[in-house]
XYZ file of C-alpha atoms in Angstrom:
752
model
C 99.477 -29.280 122.159
C 99.704 -30.282 125.851
C 98.471 -27.960 128.532
C 101.305 -26.043 130.078
C 101.555 -22.702 131.767
C 104.553 -21.709 129.608
C 103.232 -22.550 126.127
C 104.077 -19.984 123.530
C 102.997 -19.511 119.919
C 103.750 -16.988 117.201
C 101.410 -16.715 114.189
C 101.208 -14.854 110.880
C 97.607 -14.781 109.611
C 96.896 -13.762 106.037
C 93.674 -12.982 104.243
C 91.100 -10.250 104.858
C 92.107 -9.667 108.446
C 92.549 -5.879 108.666
C 89.735 -3.366 108.995
C 87.189 -6.124 109.889
C 87.460 -6.201 113.637
C 89.982 -9.047 113.640
C 92.460 -7.585 116.174
C 89.775 -6.880 118.856
C 88.373 -10.353 118.171
C 91.836 -11.825 118.832
C 92.160 -9.607 121.892
C 88.831 -10.731 123.357
C 89.604 -14.439 122.714
C 93.060 -14.114 124.297
C 91.612 -12.405 127.311
C 88.889 -14.997 127.662
C 91.485 -17.768 127.689
C 93.875 -15.969 130.033
C 96.696 -15.555 127.462
C 99.370 -12.872 127.399
C 101.155 -11.407 124.407
C 100.102 -9.097 121.567
C 98.355 -8.794 118.212
C 99.392 -6.289 115.505
C 98.679 -5.374 111.908
C 101.705 -5.663 109.584
C 102.018 -5.305 105.800
C 102.157 -9.103 105.493
C 99.097 -9.796 107.659
C 98.185 -10.003 111.299
C 100.995 -11.114 113.660
C 100.138 -12.730 117.018
C 102.308 -13.807 119.897
C 100.547 -15.591 122.738
C 101.632 -17.320 125.937
C 99.606 -19.397 128.371
C 98.051 -22.786 129.022
C 95.160 -22.426 126.518
C 97.063 -21.876 123.271
C 95.465 -24.893 121.571
C 91.965 -23.635 122.346
C 93.084 -20.171 121.132
C 94.094 -21.603 117.776
C 90.715 -23.333 117.454
C 88.880 -20.148 118.299
C 90.745 -18.163 115.597
C 89.470 -20.536 112.922
C 85.977 -21.213 114.269
C 84.751 -17.808 115.559
C 86.157 -15.584 112.815
C 84.369 -12.172 112.399
C 81.736 -12.141 109.700
C 83.694 -9.939 107.300
C 87.063 -11.580 107.826
C 88.564 -14.280 105.636
C 91.581 -16.363 106.737
C 93.643 -17.582 103.798
C 96.484 -19.054 105.837
C 97.823 -19.372 109.401
C 101.591 -19.666 109.453
C 103.352 -20.718 112.655
C 106.432 -18.559 113.171
C 109.513 -19.240 115.269
C 108.666 -18.271 118.850
C 111.301 -16.461 120.890
C 110.998 -16.386 124.696
C 109.599 -13.073 125.927
C 107.910 -11.835 129.080
C 104.430 -10.322 128.657
C 102.405 -8.836 131.527
C 99.143 -8.830 129.643
C 97.632 -9.159 126.178
C 97.637 -5.977 124.103
C 96.876 -4.620 120.631
C 99.913 -2.957 119.176
C 100.175 -0.236 116.557
C 100.355 -1.148 112.856
C 103.750 -1.375 111.192
C 104.481 -0.087 107.645
C 106.298 -1.677 104.792
C 105.654 -3.605 101.572
C 101.982 -4.566 101.572
C 100.777 -8.066 100.743
C 97.707 -8.253 102.973
C 94.232 -8.390 101.373
C 92.409 -5.023 101.376
C 89.309 -4.825 103.616
C 86.078 -4.563 101.649
C 83.087 -2.229 102.024
C 80.052 -3.744 103.762
C 76.432 -2.818 104.234
C 74.875 -1.368 107.403
C 74.948 -4.130 110.055
C 71.965 -5.019 112.278
C 73.575 -3.623 115.431
C 74.144 -0.204 113.827
C 70.690 -0.300 112.284
C 69.164 -0.854 115.716
C 71.140 2.097 117.142
C 70.145 4.472 114.313
C 66.475 3.460 114.966
C 66.726 4.108 118.728
C 65.710 7.716 119.677
C 67.735 7.372 122.889
C 71.003 6.612 121.048
C 73.356 9.445 120.257
C 73.560 8.204 116.663
C 69.811 8.151 116.158
C 69.108 8.612 112.445
C 72.765 9.381 111.808
C 73.515 8.835 108.070
C 77.162 7.787 108.623
C 76.812 5.279 111.429
C 79.231 2.331 111.254
C 81.346 -0.097 113.280
C 84.000 -2.718 112.677
C 81.309 -4.961 111.130
C 80.052 -2.421 108.551
C 80.651 0.696 106.564
C 83.201 2.020 104.048
C 86.645 0.375 103.734
C 88.309 0.167 100.319
C 86.428 3.198 99.029
C 88.012 5.504 101.598
C 91.555 4.067 101.804
C 94.377 6.219 100.415
C 97.134 3.729 101.226
C 97.374 0.612 103.371
C 97.553 -0.447 106.150
C 93.964 0.491 106.944
C 94.299 3.113 109.637
C 92.274 6.331 109.960
C 95.195 8.595 109.145
C 95.411 6.886 105.683
C 91.732 7.257 104.888
C 89.523 10.147 103.851
C 88.233 10.149 107.475
C 91.539 11.751 108.590
C 89.930 15.172 107.964
C 87.385 14.568 110.780
C 88.601 14.847 114.368
C 86.922 12.409 116.725
C 84.967 13.804 119.663
C 85.679 12.463 123.162
C 82.853 9.941 123.051
C 83.895 8.501 119.701
C 87.559 8.457 120.669
C 86.738 6.481 123.815
C 84.901 3.820 121.762
C 87.738 3.817 119.187
C 90.335 3.019 121.862
C 88.301 0.475 123.806
C 89.191 -3.091 122.728
C 85.950 -4.385 124.120
C 83.870 -1.947 121.995
C 82.247 -2.859 118.704
C 83.900 0.325 117.322
C 87.506 -0.429 118.430
C 89.578 0.887 115.587
C 86.540 1.287 113.336
C 88.393 3.805 111.187
C 85.338 5.688 109.839
C 83.881 6.081 113.337
C 81.995 9.305 113.868
C 78.783 10.792 115.186
C 76.632 13.893 114.536
C 79.048 16.002 116.619
C 82.269 15.068 114.818
C 81.455 13.373 111.488
C 80.645 14.196 107.902
C 77.657 16.395 107.028
C 75.018 16.329 104.300
C 74.062 18.959 101.784
C 71.260 19.125 99.223
C 71.554 21.338 96.174
C 69.890 21.775 92.827
C 71.546 20.535 89.650
C 73.686 23.720 89.462
C 75.025 23.294 93.010
C 72.790 25.986 94.576
C 71.823 25.071 98.167
C 68.187 24.083 98.815
C 66.876 25.210 102.213
C 65.699 22.691 104.738
C 66.790 19.302 105.952
C 68.782 17.650 103.102
C 67.202 14.232 103.498
C 63.643 15.638 103.741
C 64.292 17.749 100.644
C 65.555 14.734 98.716
C 62.501 12.692 99.809
C 60.139 15.457 98.738
C 61.769 15.627 95.286
C 61.480 11.841 94.848
C 57.831 11.914 95.889
C 57.252 14.569 93.250
C 58.554 12.241 90.558
C 61.877 14.008 90.139
C 65.395 12.577 89.816
C 68.162 12.932 92.425
C 71.815 12.103 92.517
C 72.803 10.539 95.894
C 76.381 9.962 97.055
C 76.708 6.311 98.187
C 79.750 4.296 99.244
C 81.595 4.019 95.923
C 79.947 6.760 93.883
C 76.721 8.535 93.117
C 73.369 6.872 92.338
C 70.766 8.423 90.076
C 67.426 7.763 91.827
C 63.760 8.196 91.040
C 60.428 6.438 91.660
C 60.405 2.930 90.163
C 56.604 2.868 89.989
C 56.258 6.010 87.929
C 56.386 5.521 84.197
C 56.925 9.218 83.686
C 59.926 9.381 86.090
C 61.632 6.310 84.630
C 61.020 7.427 81.061
C 62.451 10.874 81.885
C 65.548 9.293 83.457
C 66.081 7.214 80.321
C 65.571 10.228 78.096
C 67.944 12.459 79.994
C 70.608 9.730 80.374
C 70.276 8.488 76.763
C 69.752 4.969 78.102
C 67.026 3.522 75.905
C 66.404 -0.035 77.046
C 69.207 -1.297 79.295
C 67.768 -2.606 82.610
C 67.759 -0.299 85.657
C 68.437 -1.595 89.163
C 65.726 -1.080 91.757
C 66.251 -0.510 95.484
C 63.532 -1.803 97.824
C 62.814 -0.905 101.452
C 62.765 -4.519 102.722
C 63.079 -8.078 101.548
C 59.333 -8.467 102.059
C 58.781 -5.628 99.617
C 61.094 -7.344 97.055
C 58.896 -10.481 97.305
C 55.882 -8.392 96.185
C 57.644 -7.735 92.860
C 59.847 -10.777 92.232
C 60.266 -14.479 92.957
C 62.969 -15.022 95.539
C 64.704 -18.346 96.388
C 66.421 -18.961 99.699
C 69.840 -18.511 98.142
C 68.839 -15.235 96.561
C 67.283 -14.031 99.826
C 70.517 -14.740 101.709
C 72.472 -12.566 99.277
C 69.919 -9.758 99.111
C 69.721 -9.451 102.925
C 73.338 -10.329 103.753
C 76.334 -8.229 104.826
C 77.061 -6.808 101.363
C 73.610 -6.416 99.759
C 74.623 -6.571 96.064
C 72.218 -6.177 93.193
C 70.699 -9.602 92.596
C 68.909 -10.342 89.337
C 65.559 -12.061 89.972
C 62.593 -13.362 87.947
C 60.049 -10.568 87.943
C 56.385 -11.031 88.812
C 53.820 -9.793 86.353
C 50.922 -7.459 87.197
C 52.778 -5.298 89.726
C 52.868 -1.471 89.716
C 56.588 -1.420 88.818
C 57.144 0.674 85.722
C 57.310 -1.389 82.547
C 60.275 0.747 81.548
C 62.559 -0.669 84.314
C 63.660 -3.762 82.343
C 61.656 -3.904 79.149
C 60.753 -7.344 77.827
C 63.313 -9.418 79.752
C 61.175 -10.698 82.631
C 63.960 -10.144 85.145
C 64.874 -7.280 87.461
C 67.975 -6.364 89.456
C 66.998 -5.711 93.090
C 68.860 -4.602 96.209
C 68.215 -3.241 99.634
C 69.465 0.018 101.217
C 73.059 -0.703 102.192
C 74.165 2.632 103.668
C 72.438 4.437 106.526
C 71.767 7.346 104.111
C 69.868 5.104 101.662
C 67.941 3.643 104.519
C 66.875 7.069 105.808
C 65.241 7.749 102.470
C 62.956 4.768 102.993
C 61.782 6.078 106.387
C 59.367 8.274 104.438
C 59.111 6.467 101.085
C 57.062 3.324 100.704
C 57.666 2.698 97.033
C 60.757 1.182 95.347
C 63.344 3.490 93.862
C 65.451 3.196 90.704
C 69.085 3.349 91.877
C 71.439 3.282 88.933
C 75.094 4.284 88.674
C 75.582 8.028 88.029
C 77.640 7.958 84.854
C 77.567 8.338 81.150
C 76.588 4.876 79.847
C 79.415 2.291 80.269
C 81.786 4.949 81.671
C 83.131 4.932 85.286
C 80.823 5.948 88.127
C 81.045 9.578 89.248
C 82.268 10.305 92.814
C 82.289 14.106 93.082
C 79.386 16.560 93.096
C 81.319 18.863 90.747
C 81.381 16.109 88.185
C 77.652 15.481 88.583
C 76.977 19.148 87.928
C 79.357 19.224 84.907
C 78.430 15.941 83.274
C 74.994 15.010 84.580
C 73.532 18.405 85.530
C 70.949 17.898 82.823
C 69.923 14.518 84.317
C 69.513 15.111 88.085
C 67.121 17.708 89.542
C 68.809 17.619 92.973
C 72.098 16.420 94.479
C 72.335 14.822 97.937
C 76.048 15.072 98.803
C 78.303 14.745 101.780
C 81.896 15.749 102.638
C 83.409 12.293 103.245
C 85.505 11.902 100.084
C 85.353 8.695 98.018
C 88.963 7.886 97.310
C 88.398 4.746 95.225
C 85.334 4.652 92.999
C 83.386 1.397 92.973
C 80.157 0.411 91.292
C 77.545 -1.874 92.935
C 78.089 -5.557 92.423
C 75.573 -7.252 90.155
C 75.078 -11.052 90.218
C 72.514 -13.765 89.825
C 71.999 -17.344 91.029
C 71.699 -20.438 88.867
C 71.227 -23.841 90.534
C 72.503 -22.399 93.779
C 75.710 -21.039 92.139
C 76.635 -17.377 91.748
C 77.053 -15.865 88.265
C 79.051 -12.638 88.798
C 77.914 -10.111 86.229
C 79.768 -7.074 87.598
C 82.209 -7.205 90.472
C 82.148 -4.128 92.629
C 81.220 -2.987 96.138
C 81.793 -5.611 98.814
C 83.519 -8.044 96.426
C 86.304 -5.939 94.984
C 89.237 -5.872 94.989
C 89.133 -9.662 95.019
C 92.235 -11.317 96.475
C 93.327 -14.892 95.727
C 96.149 -16.339 97.787
C 99.038 -17.912 95.884
C 100.779 -21.063 97.124
C 104.221 -19.549 96.505
C 105.709 -16.106 96.958
C 106.386 -14.290 93.703
C 109.862 -12.900 93.063
C 108.663 -10.283 90.599
C 105.364 -8.357 90.595
C 103.230 -8.648 87.436
C 100.251 -6.553 86.267
C 97.530 -7.563 83.796
C 95.662 -4.810 82.006
C 92.455 -6.664 81.126
C 90.030 -6.210 78.281
C 88.665 -3.192 76.343
C 85.076 -3.649 77.504
C 84.062 -4.218 81.085
C 87.608 -3.240 81.950
C 89.354 -4.396 85.111
C 92.996 -4.819 86.007
C 94.855 -7.349 88.125
C 98.144 -7.450 90.041
C 100.277 -10.334 91.348
C 102.597 -9.377 94.199
C 103.916 -11.272 97.168
C 101.515 -14.125 97.878
C 98.452 -12.631 96.221
C 96.624 -12.165 92.943
C 94.313 -9.110 93.164
C 91.567 -8.338 90.676
C 90.127 -4.825 90.591
C 86.485 -3.896 90.452
C 84.603 -2.831 87.352
C 86.159 0.169 85.586
C 83.946 0.438 82.502
C 84.324 0.347 78.706
C 87.547 1.974 77.556
C 87.819 4.364 74.663
C 86.505 7.639 76.180
C 88.869 10.140 77.810
C 87.148 9.661 81.227
C 87.292 5.823 81.102
C 90.923 5.797 79.992
C 91.889 8.242 82.723
C 90.122 6.141 85.335
C 91.859 3.029 84.002
C 95.239 4.681 84.430
C 94.269 5.921 87.929
C 93.349 2.389 88.907
C 96.734 1.204 87.727
C 98.440 3.806 89.866
C 96.188 3.015 92.816
C 97.198 -0.656 92.740
C 100.887 0.235 92.453
C 100.507 2.663 95.391
C 98.493 0.277 97.531
C 101.017 -2.541 97.211
C 104.065 -0.349 96.890
C 105.298 -2.221 93.813
C 106.371 -1.373 90.301
C 105.418 -4.336 88.037
C 108.274 -5.579 85.925
C 105.963 -7.271 83.385
C 102.613 -6.316 81.795
C 100.093 -8.676 80.198
C 97.347 -7.410 77.862
C 94.944 -8.443 75.129
C 96.271 -9.538 71.727
C 94.156 -6.923 69.874
C 96.646 -4.344 68.550
C 94.300 -1.340 68.785
C 92.890 -1.751 72.287
C 93.609 0.998 74.843
C 95.324 -1.547 77.136
C 97.619 -2.715 74.334
C 98.643 0.843 73.474
C 99.167 1.657 77.144
C 101.439 -1.381 77.593
C 103.488 -0.482 74.534
C 104.085 3.038 75.941
C 105.587 1.682 79.211
C 109.275 1.095 79.421
C 108.959 -2.544 80.544
C 108.361 -5.986 79.212
C 104.870 -6.767 77.939
C 103.044 -9.370 75.841
C 99.609 -9.962 74.358
C 97.415 -13.003 74.988
C 94.555 -14.437 72.970
C 91.252 -13.275 74.475
C 89.376 -16.632 74.586
C 92.300 -18.644 75.903
C 92.438 -16.028 78.721
C 88.777 -16.576 79.507
C 89.620 -20.192 80.282
C 92.697 -19.219 82.301
C 90.601 -16.779 84.362
C 88.389 -19.593 85.497
C 91.373 -21.831 86.182
C 92.920 -19.018 88.283
C 89.821 -18.630 90.461
C 89.923 -22.338 91.389
C 93.689 -22.789 91.303
C 93.402 -25.360 88.461
C 96.784 -26.270 86.942
C 95.996 -29.328 84.858
C 94.899 -29.557 81.259
C 91.218 -28.687 80.705
C 88.510 -28.712 78.032
C 87.531 -25.072 77.727
C 84.489 -23.413 76.118
C 84.986 -19.645 75.524
C 81.709 -18.253 74.209
C 81.234 -14.490 73.894
C 80.480 -11.568 71.610
C 83.733 -11.078 69.735
C 87.443 -11.250 70.440
C 90.570 -10.952 68.387
C 91.653 -14.346 67.072
C 95.190 -15.335 66.332
C 94.322 -15.623 62.620
C 93.115 -12.029 62.590
C 89.412 -12.964 62.418
C 86.780 -12.380 65.097
C 86.492 -15.357 67.437
C 83.767 -16.043 70.018
C 82.639 -19.634 69.822
C 85.860 -21.470 70.781
C 86.461 -24.970 72.071
C 90.015 -25.276 73.499
C 92.245 -27.883 75.043
C 94.192 -25.591 77.388
C 96.785 -25.648 80.087
C 98.849 -22.991 81.866
C 101.236 -22.622 78.930
C 99.349 -23.111 75.683
C 96.100 -24.109 74.011
C 94.810 -25.951 70.978
C 91.675 -24.816 69.187
C 89.779 -28.050 68.593
C 86.359 -26.583 67.814
C 84.674 -23.417 66.746
C 81.420 -22.047 65.322
C 81.415 -21.931 61.518
C 82.185 -18.219 60.813
C 79.413 -16.006 59.579
C 79.837 -12.618 57.890
C 78.946 -9.537 59.902
C 77.292 -7.370 57.255
C 78.412 -3.797 57.811
C 81.073 -4.671 60.432
C 80.277 -2.961 63.752
C 76.735 -2.233 62.557
C 75.976 -5.911 62.713
C 76.807 -5.958 66.423
C 73.953 -3.543 67.070
C 71.610 -4.952 64.435
C 70.934 -8.701 64.829
C 68.963 -8.607 61.546
C 72.264 -8.180 59.655
C 73.755 -11.342 61.224
C 70.507 -13.250 60.576
C 70.418 -12.059 56.991
C 73.979 -13.304 56.537
C 72.860 -16.735 57.704
C 69.975 -16.658 55.207
C 72.375 -15.823 52.386
C 74.464 -18.830 53.463
C 71.406 -21.078 53.397
C 69.378 -19.730 50.421
C 69.792 -17.939 47.145
C 69.086 -14.244 46.865
C 65.694 -14.680 45.192
C 64.681 -17.238 47.827
C 65.594 -14.801 50.573
C 63.577 -12.028 48.885
C 60.599 -14.419 48.690
C 60.769 -15.395 52.367
C 58.212 -14.154 54.796
C 60.194 -13.829 58.028
C 60.842 -11.365 60.836
C 64.340 -10.860 59.486
C 63.472 -10.108 55.874
C 60.534 -8.004 56.941
C 62.993 -5.743 58.745
C 64.555 -4.671 55.423
C 63.319 -3.172 52.206
C 63.935 -5.370 49.128
C 66.624 -3.063 47.774
C 68.433 -3.137 51.112
C 68.511 -6.940 50.995
C 70.008 -6.773 47.441
C 72.632 -4.281 48.570
C 73.618 -6.382 51.573
C 73.760 -9.495 49.400
C 76.289 -7.657 47.246
C 78.200 -6.772 50.425
C 78.112 -10.427 51.505
C 79.067 -11.789 48.065
C 82.054 -9.396 47.622
C 83.109 -9.544 51.274
C 82.918 -5.745 51.545
C 83.084 -4.650 55.208
C 81.818 -8.054 56.181
C 84.341 -9.571 58.594
C 83.924 -13.202 59.486
C 82.994 -14.098 63.120
C 82.747 -17.414 64.903
C 80.928 -15.759 67.810
C 78.218 -17.593 69.756
C 77.089 -14.177 70.998
C 76.377 -13.119 67.393
C 74.557 -16.423 66.899
C 72.245 -15.520 69.832
C 71.614 -12.231 68.029
C 70.814 -14.001 64.752
C 68.373 -16.362 66.377
C 66.723 -13.403 68.144
C 66.163 -11.833 64.757
C 64.956 -15.009 62.936
C 62.614 -15.766 65.795
C 61.097 -12.272 65.764
C 62.323 -11.318 69.190
C 64.284 -8.168 68.225
C 65.967 -6.652 65.146
C 68.097 -3.811 66.563
C 69.706 -3.612 70.035
C 69.741 -0.893 72.642
C 72.530 -2.605 74.599
C 74.894 -5.587 74.455
C 73.295 -8.990 75.009
C 69.695 -7.656 74.772
C 68.623 -10.325 72.261
C 69.736 -13.185 74.489
C 68.039 -11.591 77.528
C 64.726 -11.171 75.717
C 64.831 -14.798 74.479
C 65.626 -16.013 77.990
C 62.239 -14.753 79.193
C 60.556 -17.322 76.870
C 62.631 -20.347 77.904
C 60.654 -23.375 79.036
C 63.057 -25.787 80.816
C 60.730 -28.722 80.148
C 61.574 -28.560 76.406
C 64.502 -30.912 75.686
C 64.734 -31.069 71.919
C 67.730 -29.460 70.205
C 67.834 -27.919 66.806
C 69.763 -29.677 64.032
C 73.450 -28.842 63.650
C 76.549 -30.607 62.298
C 80.114 -30.791 63.438
C 82.841 -31.620 60.891
C 86.511 -31.595 61.916
C 85.628 -29.413 64.886
C 83.639 -26.831 62.887
C 80.086 -26.387 64.229
C 77.670 -25.726 61.385
C 74.364 -24.269 62.497
C 72.826 -23.709 59.075
C 70.565 -26.821 59.428
C 68.717 -25.101 62.224
C 67.754 -22.050 60.130
C 64.740 -23.618 58.328
C 63.489 -25.079 61.662
C 63.546 -21.665 63.307
C 61.792 -20.000 60.352
C 59.096 -22.630 60.465
C 58.608 -22.336 64.217
C 58.456 -18.540 63.979
C 55.190 -18.885 62.070
C 53.441 -20.569 65.016
C 51.745 -19.133 68.118
C 54.163 -20.973 70.426
C 57.097 -20.189 68.180
C 59.031 -17.874 70.549
C 58.841 -20.350 73.439
C 59.991 -23.236 71.232
C 62.762 -21.271 69.567
C 64.216 -19.804 72.802
C 64.042 -23.104 74.664
C 65.382 -25.317 71.925
C 68.231 -22.909 71.201
C 69.477 -23.151 74.815
C 69.287 -26.966 74.506
C 71.228 -26.719 71.266
C 74.093 -24.723 72.781
C 74.227 -27.253 75.621
C 74.333 -30.067 73.052
C 77.297 -28.410 71.240
C 79.211 -28.382 74.561
C 78.130 -31.951 75.289
C 79.427 -33.197 71.936
C 83.026 -32.182 72.801
C 82.697 -33.080 76.501
C 81.847 -36.666 75.525
C 84.963 -36.923 73.374
C 87.225 -35.805 76.200
C 85.649 -37.491 79.225
C 88.783 -37.311 81.393
C 89.265 -33.548 81.162
C 87.648 -31.053 83.523
C 85.141 -28.831 81.702
C 85.770 -25.079 82.002
C 83.460 -22.352 80.630
C 84.064 -18.638 80.279
C 82.809 -15.628 78.355
C 79.807 -13.327 78.351
C 77.423 -15.896 76.787
C 77.582 -17.869 80.038
C 75.877 -14.983 81.849
C 72.709 -16.470 80.441
C 70.716 -17.819 83.421
C 68.850 -20.490 81.463
C 72.043 -21.799 79.828
C 74.002 -21.927 83.075
C 71.125 -23.635 84.936
C 71.108 -26.383 82.299
C 74.885 -26.751 82.266
C 75.080 -27.070 86.049
C 72.483 -29.846 85.909
C 74.108 -31.551 82.932
C 77.606 -31.621 84.475
C 76.573 -32.231 88.121
C 78.557 -35.488 88.184
C 81.668 -34.193 86.414
C 84.393 -31.700 87.252
C 82.775 -28.535 85.916
C 84.187 -25.088 86.537
C 82.513 -21.683 86.017
C 83.651 -18.544 87.779
C 81.575 -17.464 90.790
C 83.736 -15.080 92.841
C 84.924 -13.187 89.762
C 83.165 -12.191 86.510
C 83.038 -14.800 83.768
C 82.606 -11.984 81.226
C 85.401 -9.566 80.204
C 85.578 -8.264 83.735
C 87.653 -11.418 84.561
C 90.008 -11.225 81.641
C 92.764 -9.551 83.647
C 92.766 -12.501 86.075
C 93.432 -14.943 83.278
C 96.182 -12.755 81.817
C 97.777 -12.596 85.247
C 97.567 -16.383 85.826
C 99.398 -16.971 82.557
C 102.061 -14.344 83.304
C 102.731 -15.810 86.743
C 103.317 -19.295 85.312
C 105.272 -18.195 82.219
C 107.666 -15.477 83.344
C 111.233 -16.516 84.033
C 111.536 -14.406 87.139
C 108.635 -16.325 88.731
C 109.994 -19.794 87.864
C 107.894 -19.969 84.706
C 109.087 -21.990 81.809
């Protein structure tokens, strides 16, 4: 673009460009370059009109100097009509049908942290300090666009000093919607577990209770945390006892990254995430011999760590020098609690004290949990700072579509306008509370984007909550096979439209033949799939009981490999976990196929190996067997166990005697765990070599395994290999895959 005093451009910028300081950034750049015109938030994105001789430099600045929390998906040049502007200004937002990405919650920024540490600053030690670079966003929005009057901050009237900052385009707090200070903002309270006020400073009272080894509930950005000392066995055991959470790992909040390094090994990639602008929970390899309670994450050798991400959390650590357990305040696998009244009613027997405030949480959101393998993110739970996740579409949809996700690790997704939007973690459906939260999330998405979906996609399973919900709605709906959708979810994240070789490995999912799938090899595209490989099905003795008792799956494998008397004569960890008459009874169950559904699940195979190898016989939580085995993996071991593949069916029975033999040795656990990961990789490799021209796509909860994903990333470093990073590759991403299919197969959206 040639330099000219009468240049004029008009732009529509889409992405995460509202609520992140984008307009004042545009304003400052325009002023710096002597441009005239305006910038405004609209339902479609940010609209800019600019006139002057430096328009080309202005365009470059928009792309190169973008605010840290902004994300530009597209810059569309609009027709420019001649107009006279006296200056450059920020105009009021306009309302209408929303297609812009929702701004996300971010952790306390360095500038605000410096202010709250400065005794001369008016926000010194203020627990709700924020600016356009940090603080609550999605969790306080009632309806877009993101303006104060449409957030839960509308109940707090700004003082003169805050209002002056809010209206100053050169201020870091220009249109920082949650702006406040001690004179005009939210206030803290501290009560006992019945809601009775406790005298004294709320933060000091909470600190004193934590130092005494007690448990508090603290209101964070997206919900309450249950917190206690992470170095006190008594406190952690009491939290587990009260919450009925026997062995599932607990996240730990540390004062600083330096303190984290005292307890865990931290790579550069992990350090960047831990100390970044979001501060998610990052799962690290734990160090041995520290004073961290052994009850934090029993037997798995890894811990989930994070830093204080709100000013309130940080103020706790002003007087506490030990790490704190900070786990979601909920009944296990249900949605996080956001109101003190619910804490009192449902968790009053868990927390000793409640640190609350009067800024309402409109949209509940759990902390994000992730880990790093070979420099790549594995998203375990998508929440604060990452959700809702918006993916731009290349074309505008004619008809909005909603996907209802899976039954466990529930999340929903919506396609409207130019975007696909995946919600954060909801929880496992089935309880009244979880089902109600699921329906509230559906209504929130419809309200946010002012749409009424014409089509619903859901899981194929006929008895899932989502399937029943869809059938009750007076609109079109259809079910999709769970494992095919895992592959589609990964394709959606990367915008893949070609045919792929997909590996969907998880616990269990409803197969099209009515059996339980979970070890599936698929040739898939946007419209259909072919099942070209699968794990040879094994009987789950006792049905659902086998999911919680790996010994039952292992015993089924032993029945497949040996006769009853041989099994009774075996000396193994699995058979030792039963009495002889129990083995005979279960053999009858296996022989007669009584409550012994067949499953091709790799997740159940992990369980069986965990039992045969003597790692664990009954589970406290999903995936525990695989996590315990992972702690024994030695990446230098390269030998696989024996297995056979005939006409696509993977037979793992040949490995059973090898595992039993190794289990007798001192190094057995290390050999078994390591060789099993190599074996799963070899299974994938077998099919990958037969389809060398197809991209490899993986999805499903099994691929949460750090050791497995590290090996796969190395193995396929020179091939097109896709695994979700921005979205969960477990069931939390299922809705995204359902949505991707619906977009490309509905007639209204030019599907086939």
